[in-house]
XYZ file of C-alpha atoms in Angstrom:
717
model
C -21.067 6.593 -12.975
C -23.437 4.544 -15.087
C -23.160 3.981 -18.790
C -26.629 3.865 -20.365
C -27.500 2.154 -23.628
C -30.880 3.221 -24.960
C -32.444 1.010 -27.581
C -35.496 2.477 -29.302
C -37.618 0.298 -31.533
C -40.482 2.338 -33.026
C -42.659 -0.077 -35.023
C -41.775 -3.547 -36.182
C -44.035 -5.091 -38.817
C -44.105 -8.798 -38.275
C -44.574 -10.734 -41.481
C -43.396 -14.146 -40.415
C -46.082 -14.541 -37.767
C -49.820 -13.723 -37.826
C -53.002 -14.130 -35.866
C -55.730 -16.385 -37.297
C -59.356 -15.147 -37.204
C -61.316 -18.436 -36.988
C -64.688 -16.752 -36.634
C -64.731 -15.236 -40.134
C -62.723 -16.011 -43.212
C -59.811 -17.779 -41.609
C -57.443 -15.406 -43.393
C -54.143 -14.460 -41.844
C -54.210 -10.900 -40.525
C -50.925 -9.091 -40.016
C -50.758 -6.798 -36.994
C -48.018 -4.361 -36.084
C -46.207 -5.062 -32.779
C -45.290 -1.961 -30.748
C -42.257 -2.279 -28.418
C -41.643 0.470 -25.886
C -38.284 2.046 -25.146
C -35.958 -0.337 -23.322
C -33.179 1.047 -21.077
C -30.278 -1.263 -20.222
C -27.977 0.010 -17.464
C -24.517 -1.331 -16.663
C -23.241 -0.400 -13.210
C -19.753 0.933 -12.720
C -19.202 -0.960 -9.455
C -20.382 -4.540 -9.065
C -19.704 -7.037 -6.324
C -18.803 -10.693 -6.252
C -18.535 -12.912 -3.219
C -14.793 -12.340 -2.817
C -14.197 -8.926 -4.418
C -15.517 -5.673 -5.829
C -15.050 -4.823 -9.516
C -15.022 -1.189 -10.648
C -15.215 -0.491 -14.398
C -13.380 2.594 -15.656
C -14.727 4.651 -18.596
C -12.019 5.898 -20.955
C -13.266 9.497 -20.708
C -13.008 9.625 -16.915
C -9.925 11.870 -17.099
C -8.529 10.563 -13.809
C -5.217 9.007 -12.854
C -4.821 5.720 -11.019
C -4.575 7.344 -7.593
C -7.827 9.238 -8.107
C -9.563 6.076 -9.280
C -8.399 4.083 -6.243
C -9.851 6.746 -3.948
C -13.267 5.954 -5.445
C -12.914 2.176 -5.111
C -15.051 0.474 -2.423
C -13.418 0.143 1.040
C -10.095 1.624 -0.223
C -8.457 4.571 1.581
C -5.227 6.368 0.575
C -3.641 8.456 3.316
C -0.761 9.802 1.243
C 1.768 7.166 2.335
C -0.229 3.941 2.407
C -3.101 2.103 0.722
C -5.578 0.359 3.023
C -8.697 -1.791 2.641
C -11.209 -1.575 5.520
C -8.551 0.302 7.503
C -5.990 -2.536 7.239
C -2.542 -1.657 5.841
C -0.153 -3.897 3.930
C -2.261 -3.974 0.740
C -0.627 -5.499 -2.348
C -1.204 -3.892 -5.768
C -1.062 -5.817 -9.066
C -1.191 -4.493 -12.639
C -2.308 -7.235 -15.052
C -1.345 -9.905 -12.465
C 2.132 -8.376 -12.047
C 2.782 -7.123 -8.523
C 4.161 -3.596 -8.264
C 7.150 -4.117 -5.982
C 7.018 -0.734 -4.297
C 5.377 0.534 -1.129
C 4.368 3.751 0.575
C 4.716 6.969 -1.428
C 6.624 5.187 -4.200
C 3.745 2.777 -4.816
C 1.231 5.634 -4.933
C 3.506 7.507 -7.367
C 3.472 4.490 -9.687
C -0.319 4.112 -9.525
C -0.674 7.845 -10.146
C 1.156 7.486 -13.483
C -1.647 5.286 -14.887
C -4.714 6.976 -16.363
C -8.324 6.054 -17.019
C -7.351 5.620 -20.672
C -5.025 2.783 -19.606
C -7.242 1.083 -17.020
C -10.175 -1.154 -17.918
C -11.197 -2.124 -14.357
C -10.019 -2.270 -10.747
C -10.657 -5.288 -8.516
C -10.598 -4.931 -4.719
C -10.137 -8.112 -2.665
C -10.219 -7.481 1.106
C -8.877 -10.962 1.937
C -6.050 -12.608 0.029
C -6.643 -16.103 -1.339
C -4.487 -19.213 -0.866
C -2.592 -18.531 -4.100
C -1.412 -15.175 -2.691
C 1.397 -14.869 -0.154
C 0.201 -15.549 3.381
C 1.417 -12.116 4.495
C -0.979 -10.174 2.238
C -2.792 -9.098 5.387
C -4.152 -5.876 3.854
C -5.828 -7.588 0.912
C -5.140 -7.272 -2.815
C -5.927 -4.638 -5.458
C -5.727 -5.788 -9.081
C -5.607 -3.181 -11.865
C -6.525 -4.580 -15.273
C -5.375 -2.606 -18.312
C -7.243 -2.344 -21.589
C -6.875 -5.053 -24.216
C -4.636 -4.706 -27.281
C -5.676 -6.154 -30.626
C -3.206 -4.821 -33.213
C 0.359 -3.616 -33.548
C 0.462 -0.234 -31.846
C 1.850 1.691 -28.901
C 0.571 3.655 -25.912
C 2.266 6.040 -23.504
C 1.983 9.068 -21.281
C 4.231 11.730 -19.789
C 3.360 13.543 -16.561
C 5.008 16.406 -14.722
C 3.831 17.615 -11.322
C 5.218 20.702 -9.595
C 4.685 21.311 -5.849
C 5.465 24.493 -3.959
C 4.895 26.223 -0.636
C 6.852 28.581 1.586
C 8.736 25.576 3.066
C 9.015 23.104 0.214
C 9.318 22.773 -3.528
C 9.660 19.684 -5.646
C 8.891 18.021 -8.939
C 7.486 14.590 -9.829
C 8.067 13.494 -13.433
C 6.887 10.115 -14.688
C 6.510 8.369 -18.021
C 5.339 5.024 -19.345
C 5.406 3.369 -22.751
C 4.170 0.022 -24.064
C 4.134 -1.445 -27.548
C 2.988 -4.578 -29.346
C 4.748 -5.750 -32.496
C 4.076 -9.156 -33.982
C 4.751 -11.715 -31.264
C 6.519 -9.193 -29.016
C 5.252 -6.950 -26.240
C 7.555 -4.271 -24.798
C 6.995 -1.948 -21.864
C 8.935 0.477 -19.731
C 8.081 2.719 -16.813
C 10.008 5.412 -15.014
C 9.215 7.928 -12.310
C 11.052 10.158 -9.917
C 10.596 12.649 -7.127
C 13.009 15.510 -6.573
C 12.326 17.514 -3.417
C 14.832 20.346 -3.601
C 13.671 22.053 -0.399
C 11.712 20.580 2.486
C 11.883 22.390 5.808
C 9.952 22.086 9.033
C 9.863 22.430 12.798
C 9.604 20.006 15.683
C 8.823 20.437 19.355
C 8.425 18.108 22.324
C 7.708 18.345 26.022
C 7.688 15.895 28.936
C 5.151 15.996 31.751
C 6.867 14.245 34.682
C 4.753 12.431 37.241
C 6.815 13.808 40.146
C 5.795 17.364 39.249
C 9.323 18.730 39.808
C 11.200 17.649 36.679
C 10.594 19.070 33.215
C 11.806 18.870 29.646
C 11.271 20.947 26.491
C 12.899 20.753 23.084
C 12.478 22.703 19.848
C 14.180 22.126 16.524
C 14.363 22.759 12.795
C 14.418 20.149 10.036
C 15.688 20.160 6.476
C 15.217 16.952 4.467
C 15.691 17.304 0.691
C 15.290 13.933 -0.992
C 15.087 12.204 -4.332
C 14.007 8.835 -5.650
C 14.089 7.191 -9.038
C 12.653 3.916 -10.277
C 12.845 2.389 -13.741
C 11.359 -0.888 -14.978
C 11.582 -2.436 -18.442
C 10.440 -5.768 -19.795
C 9.612 -7.829 -22.851
C 7.129 -10.609 -23.515
C 7.429 -13.092 -26.393
C 4.580 -15.305 -27.611
C 6.248 -18.514 -28.808
C 3.060 -19.935 -30.299
C -0.661 -19.959 -29.570
C -0.183 -21.725 -26.221
C 3.322 -20.806 -24.960
C 4.893 -17.503 -23.942
C 7.916 -16.263 -22.002
C 8.759 -12.903 -20.445
C 11.539 -11.091 -18.589
C 11.847 -7.849 -16.641
C 14.626 -5.818 -15.009
C 14.240 -2.957 -12.567
C 16.198 -0.382 -10.601
C 15.124 1.726 -7.642
C 17.071 4.447 -5.808
C 16.123 6.582 -2.832
C 18.351 9.216 -1.240
C 17.643 11.467 1.767
C 19.860 14.176 3.235
C 18.385 14.932 6.657
C 19.674 17.822 8.764
C 18.210 18.771 12.168
C 19.139 21.325 14.813
C 17.581 21.370 18.264
C 17.752 23.078 21.623
C 16.783 21.071 24.721
C 16.337 22.059 28.351
C 16.143 19.358 31.028
C 15.140 20.400 34.554
C 15.830 17.940 37.406
C 14.733 19.488 40.642
C 16.509 22.814 40.852
C 19.182 21.850 38.294
C 18.849 22.893 34.655
C 20.741 21.303 31.749
C 20.740 23.168 28.442
C 22.128 21.722 25.201
C 22.223 22.340 21.460
C 22.492 19.491 18.969
C 23.201 19.126 15.254
C 22.283 15.852 13.619
C 22.663 14.693 10.015
C 21.724 11.477 8.287
C 22.617 10.646 4.706
C 20.729 7.559 3.569
C 21.182 5.908 0.193
C 19.104 2.924 -0.892
C 19.481 0.910 -4.118
C 17.538 -2.115 -5.261
C 18.177 -4.160 -8.400
C 15.687 -6.764 -9.578
C 15.192 -9.295 -12.361
C 12.248 -11.578 -13.121
C 11.454 -14.238 -15.696
C 8.350 -16.333 -16.284
C 7.012 -19.018 -18.577
C 3.360 -19.851 -19.310
C 1.750 -22.773 -21.100
C -1.987 -22.662 -21.913
C -4.059 -25.823 -22.253
C -7.401 -24.512 -23.481
C -9.294 -21.344 -24.349
C -11.119 -21.052 -21.012
C -8.108 -20.335 -18.785
C -6.289 -23.582 -17.905
C -2.561 -22.815 -17.694
C 0.787 -23.844 -16.194
C 3.221 -21.149 -14.939
C 6.816 -21.013 -13.739
C 8.123 -17.800 -12.131
C 11.694 -17.009 -11.044
C 12.830 -13.842 -9.340
C 15.946 -12.231 -7.846
C 16.401 -8.946 -5.985
C 19.374 -7.310 -4.276
C 19.135 -4.394 -1.906
C 22.083 -2.251 -0.851
C 21.673 0.569 1.663
C 24.003 2.829 3.608
C 23.337 5.221 6.483
C 25.961 7.772 7.467
C 24.987 9.595 10.669
C 26.731 12.460 12.443
C 25.835 13.957 15.870
C 27.358 17.033 17.470
C 26.029 17.933 20.943
C 27.099 21.083 22.777
C 26.293 21.058 26.512
C 25.853 24.729 27.425
C 25.772 24.132 31.174
C 29.330 22.747 31.352
C 30.765 24.046 28.059
C 31.438 20.528 26.828
C 30.964 18.949 23.392
C 30.105 15.370 22.478
C 30.519 14.214 18.873
C 29.569 10.833 17.418
C 29.316 9.269 13.994
C 28.016 5.934 12.730
C 28.097 4.045 9.444
C 25.502 1.347 8.798
C 25.533 -0.901 5.724
C 22.796 -3.408 4.911
C 22.779 -5.907 2.054
C 19.971 -8.293 1.169
C 19.767 -11.029 -1.456
C 16.436 -12.644 -2.275
C 15.792 -15.468 -4.734
C 12.510 -17.283 -5.278
C 10.716 -19.672 -7.613
C 6.988 -20.335 -8.004
C 5.260 -23.078 -10.007
C 1.451 -23.281 -10.414
C -1.247 -25.027 -12.441
C -4.774 -23.699 -12.881
C -7.408 -26.111 -14.244
C -10.637 -24.502 -15.425
C -13.308 -27.182 -15.514
C -16.069 -24.910 -16.787
C -16.928 -21.244 -16.932
C -17.892 -21.384 -13.248
C -15.424 -23.855 -11.694
C -11.622 -23.826 -11.463
C -8.932 -25.511 -9.341
C -5.489 -23.977 -8.853
C -2.489 -25.661 -7.199
C 1.096 -24.524 -6.771
C 4.422 -24.550 -4.888
C 6.857 -21.780 -3.977
C 10.332 -21.483 -2.437
C 12.024 -18.291 -1.228
C 15.410 -17.692 0.361
C 16.618 -14.428 1.910
C 20.189 -13.620 2.942
C 20.842 -10.498 5.037
C 24.138 -8.941 6.163
C 24.286 -5.802 8.353
C 27.261 -3.933 9.802
C 27.203 -0.856 12.030
C 30.305 1.043 13.158
C 29.955 3.642 15.920
C 32.694 6.131 16.845
C 33.175 9.095 19.194
C 35.493 12.074 18.739
C 37.939 12.612 21.593
C 40.941 14.946 21.371
C 40.402 15.181 17.597
C 40.718 11.381 17.263
C 37.867 9.040 16.292
C 37.605 6.088 18.695
C 35.552 2.933 18.221
C 32.625 2.382 20.626
C 32.573 -1.384 20.989
C 29.292 -1.428 22.942
C 27.452 0.188 19.999
C 29.187 -1.754 17.222
C 26.939 -4.332 15.593
C 27.029 -6.876 12.776
C 24.510 -9.553 11.861
C 24.044 -12.465 9.492
C 20.445 -13.521 8.980
C 19.098 -16.244 6.674
C 15.464 -17.113 6.001
C 13.943 -19.982 3.992
C 10.230 -20.411 3.187
C 8.634 -23.408 1.471
C 4.952 -23.103 0.474
C 2.267 -25.210 -1.225
C -1.351 -24.277 -1.904
C -4.638 -25.363 -3.491
C -7.668 -23.227 -4.291
C -11.189 -24.018 -5.583
C -13.618 -21.481 -7.093
C -17.135 -22.408 -8.179
C -20.746 -21.222 -8.522
C -23.763 -23.379 -7.690
C -27.104 -21.708 -8.479
C -27.287 -18.654 -6.185
C -24.126 -19.621 -4.267
C -20.556 -18.508 -4.958
C -17.777 -20.475 -3.224
C -14.020 -19.785 -3.003
C -12.027 -22.071 -0.710
C -8.310 -22.664 -0.376
C -5.506 -23.879 1.858
C -1.877 -22.721 1.926
C 0.898 -24.402 3.921
C 4.186 -22.634 4.699
C 7.295 -24.006 6.394
C 9.724 -21.341 7.599
C 13.311 -21.641 8.811
C 15.281 -18.647 10.113
C 18.903 -18.526 11.260
C 20.338 -15.482 13.043
C 24.009 -16.438 13.169
C 25.022 -13.384 15.219
C 22.533 -13.952 18.052
C 22.559 -17.752 17.589
C 18.755 -17.735 17.238
C 17.277 -20.593 15.174
C 13.561 -20.842 14.440
C 11.544 -23.514 12.626
C 7.785 -23.362 12.232
C 5.048 -24.685 9.953
C 1.612 -23.108 9.541
C -1.568 -23.644 7.560
C -3.450 -20.660 6.148
C -7.028 -21.511 5.129
C -9.446 -19.139 3.472
C -13.152 -19.476 2.704
C -15.653 -17.201 0.967
C -19.382 -17.932 0.692
C -21.625 -15.644 -1.315
C -25.380 -15.876 -1.733
C -27.590 -13.898 -4.144
C -31.150 -13.245 -2.974
C -32.455 -12.520 -6.496
C -31.640 -13.537 -10.022
C -30.191 -10.136 -10.933
C -27.914 -10.233 -7.827
C -29.068 -6.810 -6.644
C -29.122 -8.123 -3.065
C -26.180 -10.261 -1.978
C -24.461 -11.367 1.198
C -20.866 -12.540 1.480
C -19.159 -14.337 4.385
C -15.349 -14.412 4.429
C -12.638 -15.974 6.586
C -8.851 -16.109 6.199
C -5.795 -16.786 8.356
C -2.659 -14.801 7.553
C 0.767 -13.827 8.859
C 2.837 -10.649 9.131
C 6.559 -11.297 9.429
C 8.753 -8.630 11.055
C 10.315 -6.074 8.719
C 14.047 -6.758 8.565
C 14.914 -3.351 10.005
C 12.787 -4.081 13.071
C 14.929 -7.161 13.757
C 18.262 -5.287 13.778
C 19.406 -3.976 17.173
C 21.465 -1.196 15.599
C 21.088 2.056 17.509
C 19.978 5.074 15.442
C 20.326 8.317 17.354
C 17.526 10.858 16.892
C 18.699 13.445 19.419
C 20.782 13.609 22.590
C 17.745 12.381 24.518
C 16.230 9.818 22.130
C 17.133 6.997 19.742
C 15.629 4.002 17.892
C 16.658 0.342 18.127
C 15.375 -2.948 16.697
C 14.494 -6.227 18.410
C 15.909 -9.541 17.042
C 13.513 -11.559 19.239
C 10.342 -10.414 17.503
C 7.779 -13.091 16.716
C 5.606 -13.050 13.575
C 2.028 -11.836 13.857
C -0.837 -14.234 13.098
C -4.179 -12.818 12.001
C -7.626 -14.402 11.777
C -9.866 -12.259 9.565
C -13.646 -12.644 9.482
C -16.298 -10.457 7.858
C -19.883 -10.346 6.596
C -20.810 -7.986 3.749
C -24.301 -7.001 2.635
C -24.439 -5.652 -0.929
C -27.313 -3.720 -2.498
C -27.619 -2.613 -6.094
C -24.072 -3.840 -6.808
C -22.355 -0.869 -5.135
C -23.799 -0.039 -1.702
C -21.992 -2.175 0.874
C -22.161 -2.665 4.621
C -19.390 -4.809 6.119
C -19.088 -6.038 9.703
C -15.989 -7.964 10.711
C -12.922 -8.419 12.826
C -9.148 -8.749 12.469
C -7.907 -10.822 15.407
C -4.149 -10.498 15.947
C -1.840 -12.685 18.010
C 1.644 -11.253 18.752
C 0.928 -8.051 16.834
C 4.177 -6.117 16.221
C 3.984 -2.582 17.615
C 6.355 0.296 18.296
C 6.975 0.988 22.004
C 8.537 4.033 23.670
C 10.759 3.233 26.663
C 13.288 4.793 29.012
C 16.959 3.858 28.786
C 18.008 1.735 31.783
C 21.392 3.472 32.004
C 19.908 6.976 31.799
C 16.227 7.383 32.648
C 16.199 10.834 31.041
C 16.891 9.254 27.635
C 13.995 7.569 25.796
C 14.029 5.226 22.829
C 11.609 3.522 20.436
C 11.758 -0.210 19.805
C 9.460 -3.016 18.620
C 7.574 -5.552 20.729
C 4.754 -8.052 20.349
C 1.287 -7.378 21.749
C -0.121 -10.617 23.167
C -3.508 -9.980 21.539
C -5.008 -7.065 19.619
C -8.473 -7.326 18.077
C -9.968 -4.843 15.623
C -13.767 -5.105 15.311
C -14.979 -2.871 12.506
C -18.001 -1.640 10.562
C -17.468 -0.261 7.058
C -20.039 1.592 4.952
C -19.362 2.416 1.314
C -22.003 4.406 -0.563
C -21.508 6.153 -3.928
C -24.122 8.726 -4.924
C -24.932 10.521 -8.161
C -26.440 13.948 -7.503
C -27.979 15.157 -10.709
C -25.911 14.787 -13.849
C -22.763 16.599 -12.783
C -21.988 15.670 -9.146
C -20.781 12.269 -7.955
C -20.025 11.612 -4.299
C -18.247 8.594 -2.877
C -18.332 8.079 0.902
C -16.276 5.514 2.768
C -16.675 5.341 6.558
C -14.991 2.809 8.877
C -15.542 2.592 12.631
C -13.186 0.343 14.637
C -13.245 -0.979 18.191
C -9.578 -1.597 19.064
C -9.015 -4.032 21.945
C -5.389 -4.302 23.139
C -3.939 -6.871 25.529
C -0.234 -6.034 25.830
C 0.799 -9.016 27.989
C -0.935 -12.323 28.617
C -2.324 -11.403 32.049
C -3.125 -7.763 31.277
C -6.651 -6.427 31.017
C -7.790 -5.243 27.599
C -7.477 -1.525 26.816
C -10.247 -0.474 24.430
C -10.301 2.440 21.973
C -12.835 3.650 19.414
C -11.363 4.658 16.044
C -13.052 6.437 13.149
C -11.901 6.828 9.539
C -13.800 8.936 6.989
C -12.960 9.338 3.301
C -15.227 11.387 1.031
C -14.563 12.399 -2.568
C -16.821 14.706 -4.577
C -16.396 15.112 -8.334
C -18.121 17.872 -10.265
C -18.227 17.623 -14.072
C -18.527 21.026 -15.736
C -19.033 22.154 -19.347
C -16.122 22.571 -21.766
C -14.188 19.628 -20.245
C -13.676 21.268 -16.839
C -13.942 19.307 -13.604
C -13.543 19.940 -9.873
C -12.594 17.431 -7.177
C -12.828 17.895 -3.422
C -11.474 15.260 -1.054
C -11.795 14.986 2.726
C -10.002 12.460 4.951
C -10.042 12.249 8.723
C -9.145 9.963 11.589
C -9.453 10.442 15.324
C -6.707 9.517 17.794
C -4.932 6.272 16.801
C -3.224 3.989 19.328
C -0.120 1.802 18.941
C 1.742 0.247 21.858
C 2.030 2.882 24.587
C 1.907 5.685 22.011
C -0.784 7.429 19.996
C -1.217 9.695 16.984
C -3.543 12.683 17.404
C -6.618 13.186 15.229
C -6.036 14.637 11.780
C -8.167 16.272 9.085
C -7.017 16.431 5.470
C -8.796 18.546 2.857
C -7.640 18.635 -0.781
C -8.963 20.631 -3.734
C -8.261 20.166 -7.436
C -9.513 21.721 -10.683
C -8.939 19.962 -14.035
C -9.245 20.729 -17.740
C -8.659 18.496 -20.757
C -7.494 19.617 -24.206
C -6.999 18.100 -27.660
C -9.538 15.283 -27.320
C -8.286 14.266 -23.874
C -4.655 13.983 -24.964
C -3.620 16.768 -22.576
C -4.790 17.049 -18.971
C -3.984 20.120 -16.872
C -4.834 20.215 -13.166
C -4.114 22.626 -10.322
C -4.977 22.420 -6.672
C -4.082 22.693 -3.012
C -3.253 19.720 -0.770
C -3.825 19.809 2.999
C -5.721 23.096 2.959
C -6.101 22.950 6.761
C -2.289 22.635 7.179
C -2.536 20.444 10.257
C 0.695 19.236 11.935
C 1.479 15.679 13.050
C 1.103 15.204 16.813
C 2.218 12.227 18.902
C 1.997 11.139 22.525
C 3.840 8.430 24.490
C 3.199 7.237 28.056
C 6.418 6.101 29.769
C 7.186 5.033 33.324
C 8.153 8.486 34.667
C 6.556 10.925 32.246
C 4.240 11.622 29.327
C 5.965 12.734 26.119
C 4.103 15.061 23.722
C 5.664 15.745 20.308
C 4.680 17.757 17.260
C 6.199 18.040 13.789
C 5.323 20.154 10.786
C 7.133 19.289 7.548
C 6.722 21.399 4.412
C 5.977 18.515 2.020
C 3.208 17.247 4.315
C 1.626 20.672 4.913
C -0.363 23.043 2.717
C 1.115 22.703 -0.777
C 0.023 24.157 -4.103
C 0.519 21.875 -7.095
C 0.179 21.929 -10.861
C 0.153 18.754 -12.980
C 0.437 18.399 -16.755
C -0.149 15.038 -18.460
C 0.259 14.184 -22.130
C -1.204 10.913 -23.459
C -0.147 9.506 -26.819
C -1.032 6.329 -28.658
C -1.421 4.719 -32.058
C -4.010 2.059 -32.807
C -6.333 0.571 -30.220
C -5.901 0.594 -26.466
C -3.860 -2.273 -25.142
C -3.595 -4.705 -22.318
C -0.080 -4.225 -21.056
C 1.398 -7.671 -20.420
C 3.585 -7.642 -17.336
C 6.127 -10.208 -16.207
C 5.174 -11.766 -12.885
C 7.582 -12.341 -9.994
C 7.479 -14.571 -6.948
C 9.258 -12.633 -4.186
C 6.743 -9.863 -3.619
C 6.410 -10.554 0.116
C 10.119 -10.349 0.883
C 10.697 -7.290 -1.327
C 7.974 -5.503 0.597
C 9.700 -6.249 3.889
C 13.087 -4.939 2.769
C 11.629 -1.841 1.144
C 10.054 -0.818 4.449
C 13.513 0.279 5.533
C 13.659 3.157 3.088
C 10.377 4.732 4.154
């Protein structure tokens, strides 16, 4: 969307200047000067060498999720936010990282509205001042600026229903400025009262004589709740201090029933299984920061301190009835995981001029992890310990980091260069595994403008980054899925190192064509395998690919069709090259991602939105995810001068299931699942916005353990 300012000057009589007629009397003759209409256009999306900036009009009547879907190179697939197809994207609101991921992160972003947001910045490659594991880039949401004592808030309620699911998503936010104080609080929740589905799987054995089929039903009601509150105090014109506390809870009650038939030659083995998993996850957090400004152009010194504790429990119960020999097998397990993370970050940013700045800083983070898993079987009505499945672990991690970053502009050139060094020490006391390593993470961005108005630009970017294993992937605790399958972690995983390169051509500030590559060493992937003790049992674990390279082309093109239709298209094509082991040949796959959003603005404050997402078959390890098409429809209406927004729509109109395939030594496994909350769902959303005074810039307390919190929160997805 473009905002247009039309300045019309009809006739200006100039009395201070005149033409002199030297051929006649020499008298001054006054002449009128006619200026034609001048149209000045400001573009909604502009590009810089290292990022895209999207301005948000207050009357857009969209929430944060809808706005992100229109941002260049950004794709939301319902459970993740990606830039150029790369996951692991970090989201900041006013320089404060939102310490959530997956659906919970999207729920938070959804609670913000266009009335709150001034602009959105999309940075495909993290800089040296960001954590080295920000492999999916950074999205920064800047809220509107506050000038006087006032408050701002909103309340949203979303109801979702289908024949297999029903749930509600309330959320609310409030911020206020009073004198030298800023206060804010945010809360959201999801209550899925009913969520049912079906699963099915089949094995195609290479020997042609064996066979396997399984069908089952799923019920997984769930709830989550997160609350954050903070305060910011301005000591004087140059010093300020802030603090924040937060709580997050996620609970799932999963129940599955299945019937499986295994044919080995002429023998047939039939079994029924009941499985339940009750998972409870709590995280408590606290942050504090201090800032000291040195001038009015941005020079500042910051100290950040952060602490988070995660507590999770998994109580699993399995009851298997073997119909062929009238025998029962019953197991139960109890897994507890506790994490403690503390970190401190100190930085200084020196702004030399409006176009040059130098930032330096240091950071230290420590993580303590303690896991215990008890496994028991029921025999003669007595629970007996299974020592071979029992597991406990003590894991400690320490990371020291230092960085420097330079940003400058020289004529038509824009330069951003930085270097980050990280020393890591890990101690796995249970497995007696000690690791020490030091790495440098450089990044460089060069931008060149071909014309003075910067309508044609080119940007070259390079960065080296790391992806450390999620803590759950390191734990070799066995989680049973059915009588023929389970999951287990791998404590010997190595971190993934990524070299990212790209070239972006920008036209008219918003049309972009990007060509690049993400080159991975030791990429962590899920692998399906057969149990050595029982080849008819399969399991999923984690391993490192020796090399995996993703060469991609991304095209982002927003269009305005007439005055009422806007269309944003985002297409990414990827050439995936996988080398599993060092001496293996590369296996190559072509991937395609398409995201299109059409918005239609109608009279009387009505609007329609249609969204289409697709991907073809995706490959990971020796498994793949089948192609998927997602089509969403939404109609919206605003009331009371945009204070009330009512929307209704249908998600996943095509109601496609999730389909998976794994290639193992003896057979090919094909699986399919269809869960109510991920299928065709009707929804109605009501939002109420309230405020007094002018719109505000919500000041958020920063924290310094965003990387580690992201790794521990992966366990509750």
